[in-house]
Short mmCIF file of C-alpha atoms in Angstrom, two decimals:
data_model
loop_
_atom_site.label_atom_id
_atom_site.label_comp_id
_atom_site.label_asym_id
_atom_site.label_seq_id
_atom_site.Cartn_x
_atom_site.Cartn_y
_atom_site.Cartn_z
CA MET G 3 122.71 96.87 182.70
CA ALA G 4 122.88 100.35 181.16
CA SER G 5 124.79 101.00 177.98
CA GLU G 6 126.55 104.07 176.64
CA ARG G 7 124.58 107.26 177.14
CA ILE G 8 122.80 108.87 174.18
CA SER G 9 120.63 111.95 173.76
CA VAL G 10 117.01 111.19 174.66
CA HIS G 11 115.94 114.08 172.42
CA SER G 12 117.39 112.49 169.28
CA LEU G 13 114.95 110.11 167.59
CA PRO G 14 117.62 108.71 165.22
CA ASP G 15 119.86 107.85 168.19
CA LEU G 16 116.99 106.20 170.06
CA LYS G 17 115.96 104.19 167.02
CA ASN G 18 119.47 103.20 165.94
CA THR G 19 120.42 102.05 169.44
CA SER G 20 117.27 99.94 169.64
CA ASP G 21 117.80 98.57 166.13
CA ASP G 22 121.38 97.58 166.96
CA ALA G 23 120.30 95.79 170.14
CA LEU G 24 117.68 93.67 168.38
CA PRO G 25 119.98 91.46 166.22
CA THR G 26 122.37 91.04 169.14
CA TYR G 27 119.55 89.71 171.30
CA LEU G 28 118.08 87.37 168.68
CA ASN G 29 121.46 86.00 167.64
CA SER G 30 122.22 85.26 171.29
CA LEU G 31 119.08 83.07 171.25
CA LYS G 32 120.56 81.04 168.35
CA PHE G 33 118.44 82.61 165.63
CA THR G 34 120.24 82.37 162.28
CA GLN G 35 120.40 85.81 160.71
CA SER G 36 120.18 86.28 156.95
CA HIS G 37 122.46 89.01 155.57
CA THR G 38 121.18 88.87 151.99
CA LEU G 39 119.66 92.35 151.97
CA SER G 40 122.62 94.08 153.59
CA ASP G 41 125.09 92.17 151.38
CA ALA G 42 123.25 93.32 148.25
CA ARG G 43 123.26 96.91 149.50
CA LEU G 44 126.99 96.73 150.19
CA ALA G 45 127.66 95.22 146.76
CA ILE G 46 125.86 98.10 145.05
CA GLY G 47 127.77 100.63 147.15
CA TYR G 48 131.14 99.02 146.46
CA ALA G 49 130.37 98.87 142.73
CA SER G 50 129.72 102.62 142.75
CA VAL G 51 133.03 103.23 144.52
CA LEU G 52 134.89 101.07 142.00
CA VAL G 53 133.41 103.04 139.12
CA CYS G 54 134.55 106.30 140.72
CA GLY G 55 138.01 104.86 141.39
CA ALA G 56 138.41 103.65 137.82
CA CYS G 57 137.27 107.00 136.47
CA PHE G 58 139.80 108.82 138.63
CA TYR G 59 142.61 106.43 137.61
CA TRP G 60 142.26 106.76 133.86
CA ASP G 61 141.66 110.51 134.07
CA TYR G 62 144.81 110.93 136.20
CA THR G 63 146.85 108.60 133.99
CA TYR G 64 145.74 109.58 130.48
CA GLY G 65 144.18 113.01 130.96
CA PHE G 66 140.65 114.24 130.42
CA GLU G 67 140.48 114.58 126.63
CA PRO G 68 141.47 111.00 125.70
CA THR G 69 139.15 109.53 128.35
CA LYS G 70 136.16 111.86 128.33
CA SER G 71 133.97 109.31 126.55
CA TYR G 72 134.82 106.72 129.21
CA THR G 73 134.18 109.30 131.90
CA ALA G 74 130.72 109.98 130.47
CA ILE G 75 129.97 106.25 130.50
CA ALA G 76 131.23 105.99 134.10
CA VAL G 77 128.99 108.87 135.18
CA GLY G 78 126.02 107.12 133.59
CA ILE G 79 126.84 103.83 135.33
CA TYR G 80 127.28 105.63 138.65
CA PHE G 81 123.90 107.33 138.24
CA ILE G 82 122.21 104.01 137.44
CA LEU G 83 123.81 102.28 140.43
CA ASN G 84 122.76 104.99 142.86
CA THR G 85 119.24 105.07 141.44
CA PHE G 86 119.04 101.32 141.92
CA LEU G 87 120.41 101.67 145.46
CA THR G 88 117.67 104.18 146.29
CA PHE G 89 115.07 101.81 144.86
CA TRP G 90 116.55 98.95 146.88
CA LEU G 91 116.41 100.89 150.15
CA PHE G 92 112.84 102.16 149.78
CA TYR G 93 111.10 99.32 147.95
CA VAL G 94 113.04 96.16 148.81
CA GLU G 95 114.50 96.64 152.28
CA LYS G 96 111.68 98.96 153.40
CA GLY G 97 113.13 99.48 156.85
CA ILE G 98 113.86 95.79 157.45
CA ILE G 99 116.52 95.45 160.13
CA TYR G 100 116.42 91.71 160.75
CA ILE G 101 115.60 88.49 158.92
CA GLY G 102 116.36 85.24 160.67
CA THR G 103 115.40 81.62 161.12
CA SER G 104 114.29 80.30 164.50
CA PRO G 105 116.50 77.75 166.28
CA ASP G 106 114.08 74.92 165.45
CA LYS G 107 114.28 75.87 161.73
CA LYS G 108 110.48 76.00 161.50
CA ASN G 109 109.92 79.76 161.22
CA ILE G 110 111.43 82.78 159.54
CA ILE G 111 111.03 86.13 161.25
CA GLU G 112 111.25 89.48 159.48
CA ILE G 113 111.40 92.68 161.53
CA SER G 114 111.21 96.26 160.29
CA THR G 115 111.15 99.46 162.33
CA GLN G 116 110.40 103.12 161.82
CA THR G 117 109.73 106.32 163.71
CA LYS G 118 107.61 109.35 162.89
CA LYS G 119 108.78 112.92 163.25
CA HIS G 120 108.38 114.39 166.74
CA GLN G 121 106.92 111.11 168.08
CA PRO G 122 109.18 109.15 170.46
CA ILE G 123 107.42 105.90 169.56
CA TYR G 124 109.17 102.76 168.32
CA ASN G 125 107.05 101.27 165.53
CA LEU G 126 108.11 97.66 165.10
CA THR G 127 106.45 95.43 162.49
CA PHE G 128 107.18 91.73 162.48
CA LYS G 129 106.17 88.99 160.08
CA ILE G 130 106.50 85.28 160.72
CA TYR G 131 106.70 82.85 157.81
CA GLU G 132 106.87 79.10 157.63
CA ALA G 133 110.47 78.19 156.87
CA ALA G 134 109.40 75.49 154.42
CA LYS G 135 107.58 78.06 152.24
CA GLY G 136 110.02 80.93 152.69
CA ARG G 137 109.21 84.63 152.53
CA SER G 138 107.57 84.41 149.12
CA GLY G 139 104.21 83.39 150.55
CA GLN G 140 101.85 85.07 152.97
CA PRO G 141 103.06 85.43 156.57
CA LYS G 142 101.22 83.29 159.08
CA GLU G 143 101.47 86.10 161.62
CA GLU G 144 101.94 89.84 161.19
CA ARG G 145 101.66 92.60 163.77
CA THR G 146 102.85 96.13 164.45
CA LEU G 147 103.98 97.09 167.94
CA ARG G 148 104.02 100.73 169.02
CA LYS G 149 106.07 101.24 172.15
CA PRO G 150 107.46 104.44 173.70
CA PHE G 151 111.24 104.59 173.94
CA ARG G 152 110.96 105.53 177.62
CA GLU G 153 110.16 101.90 178.38
CA TRP G 154 113.82 100.95 177.88
CA PHE G 155 115.69 104.27 178.06
CA ASP G 156 116.15 106.13 181.33
CA LEU G 157 116.09 109.91 181.67
CA LYS G 158 119.85 110.13 181.19
CA GLY G 159 119.76 108.27 177.88
CA HIS G 160 121.03 104.88 179.02
CA PHE G 161 119.65 101.85 177.20
CA ILE G 162 118.19 99.28 179.62
CA VAL G 163 118.44 95.82 178.11
CA GLN G 164 115.93 93.80 180.14
CA PRO G 165 112.69 95.75 179.41
CA PHE G 166 113.59 95.86 175.72
CA GLN G 167 114.06 92.10 175.60
CA GLU G 168 110.89 91.56 177.62
CA MET G 169 108.94 93.66 175.12
CA LEU G 170 110.14 91.46 172.26
CA ALA G 171 109.70 88.11 174.01
CA SER G 172 106.25 88.98 175.36
CA ASN G 173 104.82 90.14 172.03
CA ILE G 174 106.54 87.94 169.43
CA SER G 175 105.67 84.27 169.85
CA VAL G 176 108.74 82.75 168.19
CA ILE G 177 111.02 84.79 170.45
CA GLY G 178 109.01 84.08 173.59
CA ALA G 179 109.12 80.36 172.83
CA VAL G 180 112.92 80.45 172.92
CA ASP G 181 113.40 82.92 175.78
CA GLN G 182 110.54 82.14 178.14
CA LYS G 183 112.23 83.79 181.11
CA ARG G 184 111.78 87.16 179.37
CA VAL G 185 108.05 86.66 178.76
CA VAL G 186 106.05 88.99 181.01
CA LYS G 187 102.97 87.35 182.51
CA ASN G 188 99.55 88.91 182.01
CA GLU G 189 99.33 90.03 185.64
CA LYS G 190 102.66 91.80 185.37
CA LYS G 191 101.63 93.36 182.06
CA VAL G 192 98.61 94.97 183.70
CA GLU G 193 100.80 96.35 186.46
CA GLN G 194 103.30 97.71 183.93
CA GLU G 195 100.55 99.33 181.89
CA GLY G 196 99.46 101.15 185.02
CA GLN G 197 103.02 102.47 185.32
CA ALA G 198 103.32 103.44 181.66
CA ASP G 199 103.52 107.15 182.48
CA LEU G 200 106.45 106.65 184.84
CA SER G 201 109.96 107.30 183.63
CA MET G 202 112.58 104.56 183.70
CA ASP G 203 114.22 106.19 186.73
CA ASP G 204 110.91 106.19 188.62
CA LYS G 205 110.35 102.53 187.76
CA TRP G 206 113.79 101.55 189.06
CA ALA G 207 113.19 103.57 192.23
CA ALA G 208 109.88 101.76 192.76
CA LEU G 209 111.53 98.37 192.29
CA LEU G 210 114.31 99.21 194.74
CA LYS G 211 111.77 100.47 197.26
CA GLU G 212 109.73 97.30 196.92
CA SER G 213 112.75 95.03 197.27
CA SER G 214 113.92 96.85 200.41
CA GLY G 215 110.54 96.37 202.07
CA ASP G 216 109.99 100.09 202.47
CA VAL G 217 106.20 100.04 202.21
CA GLU G 218 104.08 102.96 203.37
CA THR G 219 101.57 102.23 206.13
CA SER G 220 98.13 103.72 206.35
CA GLY G 221 97.07 106.27 208.96
CA ALA G 222 95.02 103.66 210.81
CA GLU G 223 98.00 101.31 210.99
CA LYS G 224 100.20 104.10 212.32
CA ALA G 225 97.59 104.97 214.96
CA ALA G 226 97.29 101.34 216.01
CA GLY G 227 101.03 101.11 216.34
CA GLY G 228 101.06 104.23 218.49
CA LYS G 229 98.41 102.81 220.83
CA LYS G 230 100.37 99.60 221.29
CA ARG G 231 103.49 101.51 222.22
CA SER G 232 101.56 103.70 224.69
CA LYS G 233 100.21 100.61 226.49
CA LYS G 234 103.72 99.30 227.03
CA VAL G 235 104.64 102.57 228.70
#
């Protein structure tokens, strides 16, 4: 099923739409998402807003001169909070969009994504940890997938859910173990790799053509058919 249309020329839109679809899919498979990183980011942001609000209140109520020392302190606190927020985004979150525990509670999966300028490639890095040891130790599995956005966006900018989910289930073991119906078999993978240069619209057209039984016949087959018809006459 296609979703709301976006611009296929906008890398941020392509990435954000894909990023938003990933937690929705994993949570539907009963993965338990951890919101620790996003909660910490929100807390820092709200603290900055509160500092600004307090500064505005006492300046409006008491005037600038009596409160200028407090205003200077508030500016310093605001600067520190925003510096820490920048540090948090670049060195702690590092592009992480999902952390969750598998339904069997045995594994923790961490997924981060990024794109490079002028390259419509979805770079997805996942790490799988043993739940008993947590994320403090070394991951037992770590890989980076590089997939073109055209695999799950059509030419009009509609997001196609199934190929996106198949990409995740076929390449990430803990997801494939839960959603086996989305795992693409090796034979089908080879066929899809041969169609990698096709657009999503062309792929759908090929599938519809195949399902309708509209298969082209060779010249020899056509000639044989013509001979048979001529004999009947």
